[in-house]
Coordinates of C-alpha atoms and ligand atoms in Angstrom, one line a residue:
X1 CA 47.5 108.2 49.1
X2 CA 50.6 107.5 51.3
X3 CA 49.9 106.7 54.9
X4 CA 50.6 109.3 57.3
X5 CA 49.4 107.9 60.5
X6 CA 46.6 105.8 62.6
X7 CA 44.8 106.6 65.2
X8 CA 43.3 103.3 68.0
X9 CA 41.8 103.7 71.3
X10 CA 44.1 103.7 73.2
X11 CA 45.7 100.0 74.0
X12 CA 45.7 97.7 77.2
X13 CA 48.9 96.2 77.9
X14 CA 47.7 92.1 79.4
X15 CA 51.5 91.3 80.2
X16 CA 54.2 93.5 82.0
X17 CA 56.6 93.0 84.1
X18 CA 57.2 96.0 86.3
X19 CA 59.3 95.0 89.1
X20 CA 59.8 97.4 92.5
X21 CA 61.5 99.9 94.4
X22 CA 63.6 102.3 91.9
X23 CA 63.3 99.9 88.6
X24 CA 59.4 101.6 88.9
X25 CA 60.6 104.9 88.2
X26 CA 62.3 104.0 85.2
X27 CA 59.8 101.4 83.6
X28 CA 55.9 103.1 85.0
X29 CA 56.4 105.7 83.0
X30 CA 57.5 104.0 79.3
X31 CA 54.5 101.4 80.1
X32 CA 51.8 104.5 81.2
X33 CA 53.3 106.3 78.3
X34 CA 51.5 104.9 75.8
X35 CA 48.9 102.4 77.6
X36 CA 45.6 103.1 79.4
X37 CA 45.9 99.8 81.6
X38 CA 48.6 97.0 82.2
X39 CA 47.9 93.4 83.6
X40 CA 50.6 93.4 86.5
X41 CA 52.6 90.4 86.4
X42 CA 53.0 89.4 90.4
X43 CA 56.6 87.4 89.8
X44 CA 58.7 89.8 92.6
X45 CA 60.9 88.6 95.3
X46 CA 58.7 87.7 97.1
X47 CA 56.2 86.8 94.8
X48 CA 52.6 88.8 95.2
X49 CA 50.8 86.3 96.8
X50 CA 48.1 88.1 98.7
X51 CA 45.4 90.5 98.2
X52 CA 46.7 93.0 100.8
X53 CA 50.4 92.6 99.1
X54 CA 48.7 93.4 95.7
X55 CA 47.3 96.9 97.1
X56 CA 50.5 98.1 98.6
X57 CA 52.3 96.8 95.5
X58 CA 49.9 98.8 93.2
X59 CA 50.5 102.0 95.2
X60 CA 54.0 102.0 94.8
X61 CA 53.2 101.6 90.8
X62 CA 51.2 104.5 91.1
X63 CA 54.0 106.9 93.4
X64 CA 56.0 106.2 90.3
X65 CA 53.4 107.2 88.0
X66 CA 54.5 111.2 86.4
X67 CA 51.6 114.0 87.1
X68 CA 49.1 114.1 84.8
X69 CA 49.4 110.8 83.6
X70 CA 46.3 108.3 83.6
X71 CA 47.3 105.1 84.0
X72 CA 45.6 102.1 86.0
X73 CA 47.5 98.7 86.8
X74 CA 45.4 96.3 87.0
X75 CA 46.5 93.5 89.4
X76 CA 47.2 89.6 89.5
X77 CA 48.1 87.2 92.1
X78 CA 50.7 84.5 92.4
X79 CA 49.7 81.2 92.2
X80 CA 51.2 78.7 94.8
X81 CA 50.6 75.6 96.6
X82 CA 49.5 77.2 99.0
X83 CA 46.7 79.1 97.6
X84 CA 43.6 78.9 99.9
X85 CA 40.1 79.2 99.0
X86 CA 39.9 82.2 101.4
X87 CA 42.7 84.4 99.1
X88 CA 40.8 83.5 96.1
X89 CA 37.8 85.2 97.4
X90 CA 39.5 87.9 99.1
X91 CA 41.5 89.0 96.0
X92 CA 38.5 88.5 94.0
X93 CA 36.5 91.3 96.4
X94 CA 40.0 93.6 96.7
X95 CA 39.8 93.5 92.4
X96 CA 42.3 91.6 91.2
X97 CA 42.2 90.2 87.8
X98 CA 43.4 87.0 87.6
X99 CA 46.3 84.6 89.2
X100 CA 49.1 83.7 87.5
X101 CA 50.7 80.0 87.0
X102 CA 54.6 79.7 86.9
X103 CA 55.4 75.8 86.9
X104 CA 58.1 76.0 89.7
X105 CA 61.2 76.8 88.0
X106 CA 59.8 78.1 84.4
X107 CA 61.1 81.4 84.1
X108 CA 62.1 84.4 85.9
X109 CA 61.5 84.2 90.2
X110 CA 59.3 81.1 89.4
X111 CA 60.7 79.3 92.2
X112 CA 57.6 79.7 94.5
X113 CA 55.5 78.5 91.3
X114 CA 53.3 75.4 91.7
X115 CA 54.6 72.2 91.8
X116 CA 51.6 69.9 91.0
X117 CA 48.5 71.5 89.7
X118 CA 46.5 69.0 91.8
X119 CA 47.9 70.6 95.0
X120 CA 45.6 74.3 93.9
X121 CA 42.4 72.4 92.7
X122 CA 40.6 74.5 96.2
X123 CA 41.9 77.3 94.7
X124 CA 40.9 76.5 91.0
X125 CA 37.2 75.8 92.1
X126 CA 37.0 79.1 93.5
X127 CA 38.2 81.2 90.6
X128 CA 35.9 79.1 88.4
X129 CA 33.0 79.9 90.1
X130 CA 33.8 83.0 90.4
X131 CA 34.9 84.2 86.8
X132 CA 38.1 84.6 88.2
X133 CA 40.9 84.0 85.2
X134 CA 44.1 81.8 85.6
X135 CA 46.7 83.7 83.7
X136 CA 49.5 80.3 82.5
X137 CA 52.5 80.5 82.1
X138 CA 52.6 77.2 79.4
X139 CA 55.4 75.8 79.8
X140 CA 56.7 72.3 80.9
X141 CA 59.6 72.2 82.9
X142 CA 60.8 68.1 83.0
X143 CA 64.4 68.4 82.4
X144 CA 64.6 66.0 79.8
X145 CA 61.5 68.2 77.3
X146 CA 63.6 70.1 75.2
X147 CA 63.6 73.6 75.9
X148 CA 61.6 74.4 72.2
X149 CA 59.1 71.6 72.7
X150 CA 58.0 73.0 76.0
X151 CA 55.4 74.9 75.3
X152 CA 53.8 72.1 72.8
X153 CA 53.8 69.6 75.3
X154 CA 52.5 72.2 78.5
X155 CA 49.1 71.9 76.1
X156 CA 48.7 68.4 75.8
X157 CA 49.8 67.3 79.4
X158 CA 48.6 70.0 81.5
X159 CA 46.2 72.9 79.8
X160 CA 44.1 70.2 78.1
X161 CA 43.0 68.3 81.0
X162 CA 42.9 71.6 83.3
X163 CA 40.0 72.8 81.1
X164 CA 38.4 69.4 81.3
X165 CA 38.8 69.9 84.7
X166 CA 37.8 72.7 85.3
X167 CA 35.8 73.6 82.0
X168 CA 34.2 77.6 83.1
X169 CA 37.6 78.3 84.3
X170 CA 38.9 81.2 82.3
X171 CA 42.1 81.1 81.1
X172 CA 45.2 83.2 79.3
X173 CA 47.7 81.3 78.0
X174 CA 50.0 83.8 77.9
X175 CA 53.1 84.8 75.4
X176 CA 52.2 82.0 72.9
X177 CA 55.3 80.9 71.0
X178 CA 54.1 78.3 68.4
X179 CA 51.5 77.0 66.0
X180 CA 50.4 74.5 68.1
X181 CA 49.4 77.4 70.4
X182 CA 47.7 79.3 68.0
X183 CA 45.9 76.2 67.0
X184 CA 44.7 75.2 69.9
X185 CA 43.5 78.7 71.4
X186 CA 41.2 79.7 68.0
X187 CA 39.6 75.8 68.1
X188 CA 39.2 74.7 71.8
X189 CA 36.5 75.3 73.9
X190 CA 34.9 79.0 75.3
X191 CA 36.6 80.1 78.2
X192 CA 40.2 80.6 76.8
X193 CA 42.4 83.5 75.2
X194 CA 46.1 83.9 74.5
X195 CA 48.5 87.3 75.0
X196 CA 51.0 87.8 71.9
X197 CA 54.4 89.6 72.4
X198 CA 55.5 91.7 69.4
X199 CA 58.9 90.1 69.8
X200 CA 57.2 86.8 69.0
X201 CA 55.7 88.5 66.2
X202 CA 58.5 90.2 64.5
X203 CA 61.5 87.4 65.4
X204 CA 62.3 83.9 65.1
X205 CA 64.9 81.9 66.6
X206 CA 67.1 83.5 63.8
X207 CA 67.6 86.5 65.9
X208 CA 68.6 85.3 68.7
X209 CA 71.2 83.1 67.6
X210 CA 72.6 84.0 63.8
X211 CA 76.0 85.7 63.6
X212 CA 76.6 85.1 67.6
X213 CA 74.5 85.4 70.6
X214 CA 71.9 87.9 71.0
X215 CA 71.1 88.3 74.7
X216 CA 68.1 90.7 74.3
X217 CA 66.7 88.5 72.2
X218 CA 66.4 85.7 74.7
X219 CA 63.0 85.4 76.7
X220 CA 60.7 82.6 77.9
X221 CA 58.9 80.7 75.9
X222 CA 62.2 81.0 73.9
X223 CA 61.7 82.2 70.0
X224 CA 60.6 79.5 67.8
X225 CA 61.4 78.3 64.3
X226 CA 60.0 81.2 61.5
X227 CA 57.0 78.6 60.9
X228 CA 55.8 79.5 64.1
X229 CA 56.2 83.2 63.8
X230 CA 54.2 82.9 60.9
X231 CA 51.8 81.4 63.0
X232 CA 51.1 83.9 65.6
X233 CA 50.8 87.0 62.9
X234 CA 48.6 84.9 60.8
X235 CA 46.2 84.6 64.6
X236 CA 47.0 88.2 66.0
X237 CA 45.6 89.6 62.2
X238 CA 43.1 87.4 61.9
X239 CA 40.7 89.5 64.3
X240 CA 39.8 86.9 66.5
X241 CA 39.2 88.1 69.6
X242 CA 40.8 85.3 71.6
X243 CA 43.6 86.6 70.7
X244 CA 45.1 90.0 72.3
X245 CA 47.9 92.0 72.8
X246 CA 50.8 91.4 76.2
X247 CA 53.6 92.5 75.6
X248 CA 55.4 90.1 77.9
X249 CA 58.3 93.5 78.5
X250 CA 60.8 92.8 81.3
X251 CA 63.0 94.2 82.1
X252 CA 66.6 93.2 83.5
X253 CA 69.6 95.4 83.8
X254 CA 72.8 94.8 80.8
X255 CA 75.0 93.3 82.6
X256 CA 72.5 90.7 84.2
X257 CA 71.4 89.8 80.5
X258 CA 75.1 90.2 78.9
X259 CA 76.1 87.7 81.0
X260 CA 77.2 83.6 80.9
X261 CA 74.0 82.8 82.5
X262 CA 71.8 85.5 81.3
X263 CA 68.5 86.4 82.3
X264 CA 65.2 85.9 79.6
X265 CA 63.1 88.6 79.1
X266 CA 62.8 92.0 76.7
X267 CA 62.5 95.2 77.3
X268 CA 59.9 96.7 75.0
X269 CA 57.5 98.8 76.7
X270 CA 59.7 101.7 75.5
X271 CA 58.2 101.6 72.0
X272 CA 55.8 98.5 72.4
X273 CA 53.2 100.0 70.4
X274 CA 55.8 100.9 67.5
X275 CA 56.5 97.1 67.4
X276 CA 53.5 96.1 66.8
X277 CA 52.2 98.6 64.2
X278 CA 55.4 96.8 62.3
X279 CA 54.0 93.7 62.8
X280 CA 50.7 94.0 61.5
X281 CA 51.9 96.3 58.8
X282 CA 54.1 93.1 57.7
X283 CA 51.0 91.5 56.8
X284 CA 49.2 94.0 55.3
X285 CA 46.6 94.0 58.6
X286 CA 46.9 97.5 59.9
X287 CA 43.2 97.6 59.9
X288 CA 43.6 94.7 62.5
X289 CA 45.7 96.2 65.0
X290 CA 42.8 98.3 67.0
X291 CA 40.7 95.0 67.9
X292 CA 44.1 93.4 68.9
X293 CA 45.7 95.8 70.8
X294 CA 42.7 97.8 72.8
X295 CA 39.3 95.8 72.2
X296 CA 39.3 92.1 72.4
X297 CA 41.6 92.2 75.7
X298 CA 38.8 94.6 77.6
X299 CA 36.2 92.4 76.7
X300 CA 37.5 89.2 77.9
X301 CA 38.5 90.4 81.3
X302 CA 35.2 92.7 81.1
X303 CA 36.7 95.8 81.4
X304 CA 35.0 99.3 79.5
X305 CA 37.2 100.1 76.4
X306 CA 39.2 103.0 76.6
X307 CA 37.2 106.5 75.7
X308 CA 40.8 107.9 74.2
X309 CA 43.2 107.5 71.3
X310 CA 46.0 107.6 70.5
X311 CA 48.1 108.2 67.3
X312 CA 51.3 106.4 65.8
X313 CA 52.8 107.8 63.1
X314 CA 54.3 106.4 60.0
X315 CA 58.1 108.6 60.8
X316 CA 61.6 107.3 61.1
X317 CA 63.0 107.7 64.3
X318 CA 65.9 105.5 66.2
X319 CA 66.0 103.9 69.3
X320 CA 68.8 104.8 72.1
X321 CA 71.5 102.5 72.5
X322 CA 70.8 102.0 76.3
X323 CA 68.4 103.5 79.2
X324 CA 69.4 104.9 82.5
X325 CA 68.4 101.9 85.0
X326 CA 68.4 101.6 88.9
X327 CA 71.8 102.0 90.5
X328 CA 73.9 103.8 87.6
X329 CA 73.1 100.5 85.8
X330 CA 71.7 100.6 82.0
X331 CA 68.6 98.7 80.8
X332 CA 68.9 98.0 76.9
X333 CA 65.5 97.9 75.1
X334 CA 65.1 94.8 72.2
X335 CA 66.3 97.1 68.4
X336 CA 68.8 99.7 70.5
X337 CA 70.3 101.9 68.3
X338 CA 68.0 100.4 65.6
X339 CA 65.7 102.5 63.2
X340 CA 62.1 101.9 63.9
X341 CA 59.6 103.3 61.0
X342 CA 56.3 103.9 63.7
X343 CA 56.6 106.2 65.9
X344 CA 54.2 107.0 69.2
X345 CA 52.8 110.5 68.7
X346 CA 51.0 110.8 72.1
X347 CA 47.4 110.3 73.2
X348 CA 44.7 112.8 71.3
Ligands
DOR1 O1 61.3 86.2 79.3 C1 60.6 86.3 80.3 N1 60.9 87.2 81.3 N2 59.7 85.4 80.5 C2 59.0 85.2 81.6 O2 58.2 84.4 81.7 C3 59.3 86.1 82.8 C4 60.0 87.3 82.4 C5 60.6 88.1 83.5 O3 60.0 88.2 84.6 O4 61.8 88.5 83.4
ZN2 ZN1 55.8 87.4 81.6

C-alpha cells in the first residue's frame, strides 16, 4: 500500500530563534504553525539576560501569536560573566528552561557570551543543583581552530571537563554538526542530550559551496563533510532519546545574508516539519520520526507530551521564492522555490 500520510503528536521545537519587535509577526506564526512549544533562544540585542526580561520578552511572543492558536514558548536565559547565583534561582522560580552558552564571539549577537567558563562556575553550581539545564553552543572560537574543526575540539577542551565538573549538570549541546558529536552524546555520561537541525540532516558542505556560494545555506556550526551528515541521521533514527529535534531556524532578512559578509543562520520554521519527514524518510526511519520530534525532547526537560497531532502528508507542493519580512524587506526560507514532497496538513 502507498503511503498517504502520518500522523505524530504534535512536535516541540528545542531551538528557535525568534527575534523582536515586527520580525515576531512574521516568524510566531510559521513556528506556532506547526509546533506545540519552542525553546526560545535568548541571543537579542540586548541579550535576555534576566528573568524579568524573559517575561516581557515572552509576552511580546505571545501579542504576535494569531487567535486561536495554542502555542507556548518556553524560555531560556543568556549566559554571561556576569551571571549571579541570585538570577539562577530567580529564573529557575519565574520557569525558565535552561541558559544558554555562546563562547563570546561564536555566532550570531554572541558578543556578550562568556569569555572563560571559570568566570560562571557560581552560576553553574546553581543550575546543577537545581536541575536547571545549560543549553551549549559547542563551538571553539581560538582564531587559529579552523572554522570545521570547531565543534570537535569545543568537546575535548571544554564540554568534557565541564561535565567532570560539574557531572549532574544537564546539558544540550545544541545543533550538532559532526560524528564526533554524535559519538560522544549516545556514549558519555547521564545528564546530556543534543538538538538536530534538519538542515544538518539533509545537507553537507556540498550545498553550501558547489556551483557558487549558497548564502542560505550558511549557519553556525557550519555544514560538515557528507560523513558527518551520515552521522547525525544514522543518531536522530536510531531512537535514542538523547537525541531530539531543534530546528536551530533564524532568521535574517535577504539582503543581510546575500551579502560580502553574510549573516549564518536558516530560515526553516516555515516547513520545519516537512524537512524532517524528508530526512527520516531518506533512511527508511519514518517510524522514528514521532520519538524524535515530540517525545524524547518533553521528557528530558520534563515537560507532559503533547495531547494533539498532527498530520503531514505525503503531497507535492513548492516553496515561495521569498517571504514578506519587517520593513518591506524579504526573508528567504532554505529550498525557496524548491519542490518539497511532505507537506503540513494541520493539527487533528
Ligand atoms: O546559524 C546560526 N544562526 N547559528 C547560531 O548559532 C545563531 C543563529 C542566529 O541567531 O542567527
Ligand atoms: Zn541557534
Amino acid at each position: 500500500m502507498t503511503l498517504t500520510h502520518i500522523d505524530i503528536i504534535q512536535p516541540d521545537d528545542m531551538h528557535v530563534h525568534l527575534r523582536d519587535g515586527d520580525a515576531l509577526n512574521t516568524v510566531v506564526p510559521h513556528t506556532a504553525r506547526q509546533f506545540a512549544r519552542a525553546m526560545i533562544m535568548p541571543n537579542l540585542k540586548p541579550p535576555v539576560t534576566s528573568a524579568d526580561m524573559a517575561a516581557a520578552y515572552q509576552t511580546r511572543i505571545m501579542a504576535a501569536l494569531p487567535e486561536g492558536v495554542n502555542f507556548t514558548p518556553l524560555m531560556t536565559l543568556y549566559l554571561t560573566d556576569r551571571t549571579s547565583p541570585e538570577d539562577v534561582n530567580a529564573a529557575f522560580n519565574a520557569g525558565v528552561k535552561g541558559f544558554k552558552l555562546y563562547p563570546a564571539g561564536a555566532t550570531t549577537n554572541s558578543d556578550a557570551g562568556v569569555t572563560s567558563l571559570g568566570r560562571c562556575s557560581a552560576a553553574l553550581e546553581v543550575m546543577e543543583a537545581l536541575g536547571l539545564p545549560l543549553l551549549v553552543h559547542g563551538e571553539v572560537t581560538d582564531v587559529d581552530i579552523d572554522i570545521f574543526d570547531r565543534e570537535a575540539i569545543f568537546i575535548d577542551r571544554i564540554l568534557i571537563p565541564l561535565r567532570a565538573r560539574y557531572p549532574k549538570l544537564k546539558v544540550v549541546l545544541e545543533h550538532i554538526t559532526t560524528r564526533q558529536a554524535a559519538e560522544y552524546v549516545a556514549t558519555s555520561e547521564d545528564g546530556i542530550a543534543s538538538t538536530i537541525t534538519a538542515h544538518h540532516l539533509l545537507y553537507n558542505r556540498n550545498a553550501m559551496l558547489v556551483g557558487g556560494i549558497r548564502p542560505h545555506y550558511f549557519c553556525l556550526p557550519i555544514l560538515k563533510r557528507e560523513s558527518h551528515r551520515e552521522a547525525l541521521i544514522a543518531a536522530a533514527a536510531s531512537g535514542n532519546p538523547r537525541f531530539f529535534l531543534g530546528t536551530d531556524s533564524a532568521p535574517h532578512a535577504q539582503h543581510t545574508k546575500e551579502n560580502a559578509c553574510g549573516c549564518a543562520g536558516c530560515y526553516t520554521a516555515l516547513h520545519a516539519m516537512e524537512l524532517y519527514a524528508t530526512a527520516f524518510e531518506q533512511v527508511d526511519a519514518l517510524d522514528k520520526l514521532e520519538g524524535f520530534s515530540s517525545v524524547f525532547g518533553a521528557q528530558f526537560y520534563g515537560l507532559p507530551l503533547n495531547a494533539r497531532k498532527i498530520r503531514l502528508l505525503k503531497e507535492e507542493w513548492t516553496l515561495p521564492d521569498a517571504l514578506s519580512f519587517v520593513d518591506g524587506q524579504s526573508l528567504v526560507p532554505l529550498n525557496a522555490g524548491e519542490a518539497m514532497g511532505w507537506k503540513f496538513a494541520g493539527i487533528l
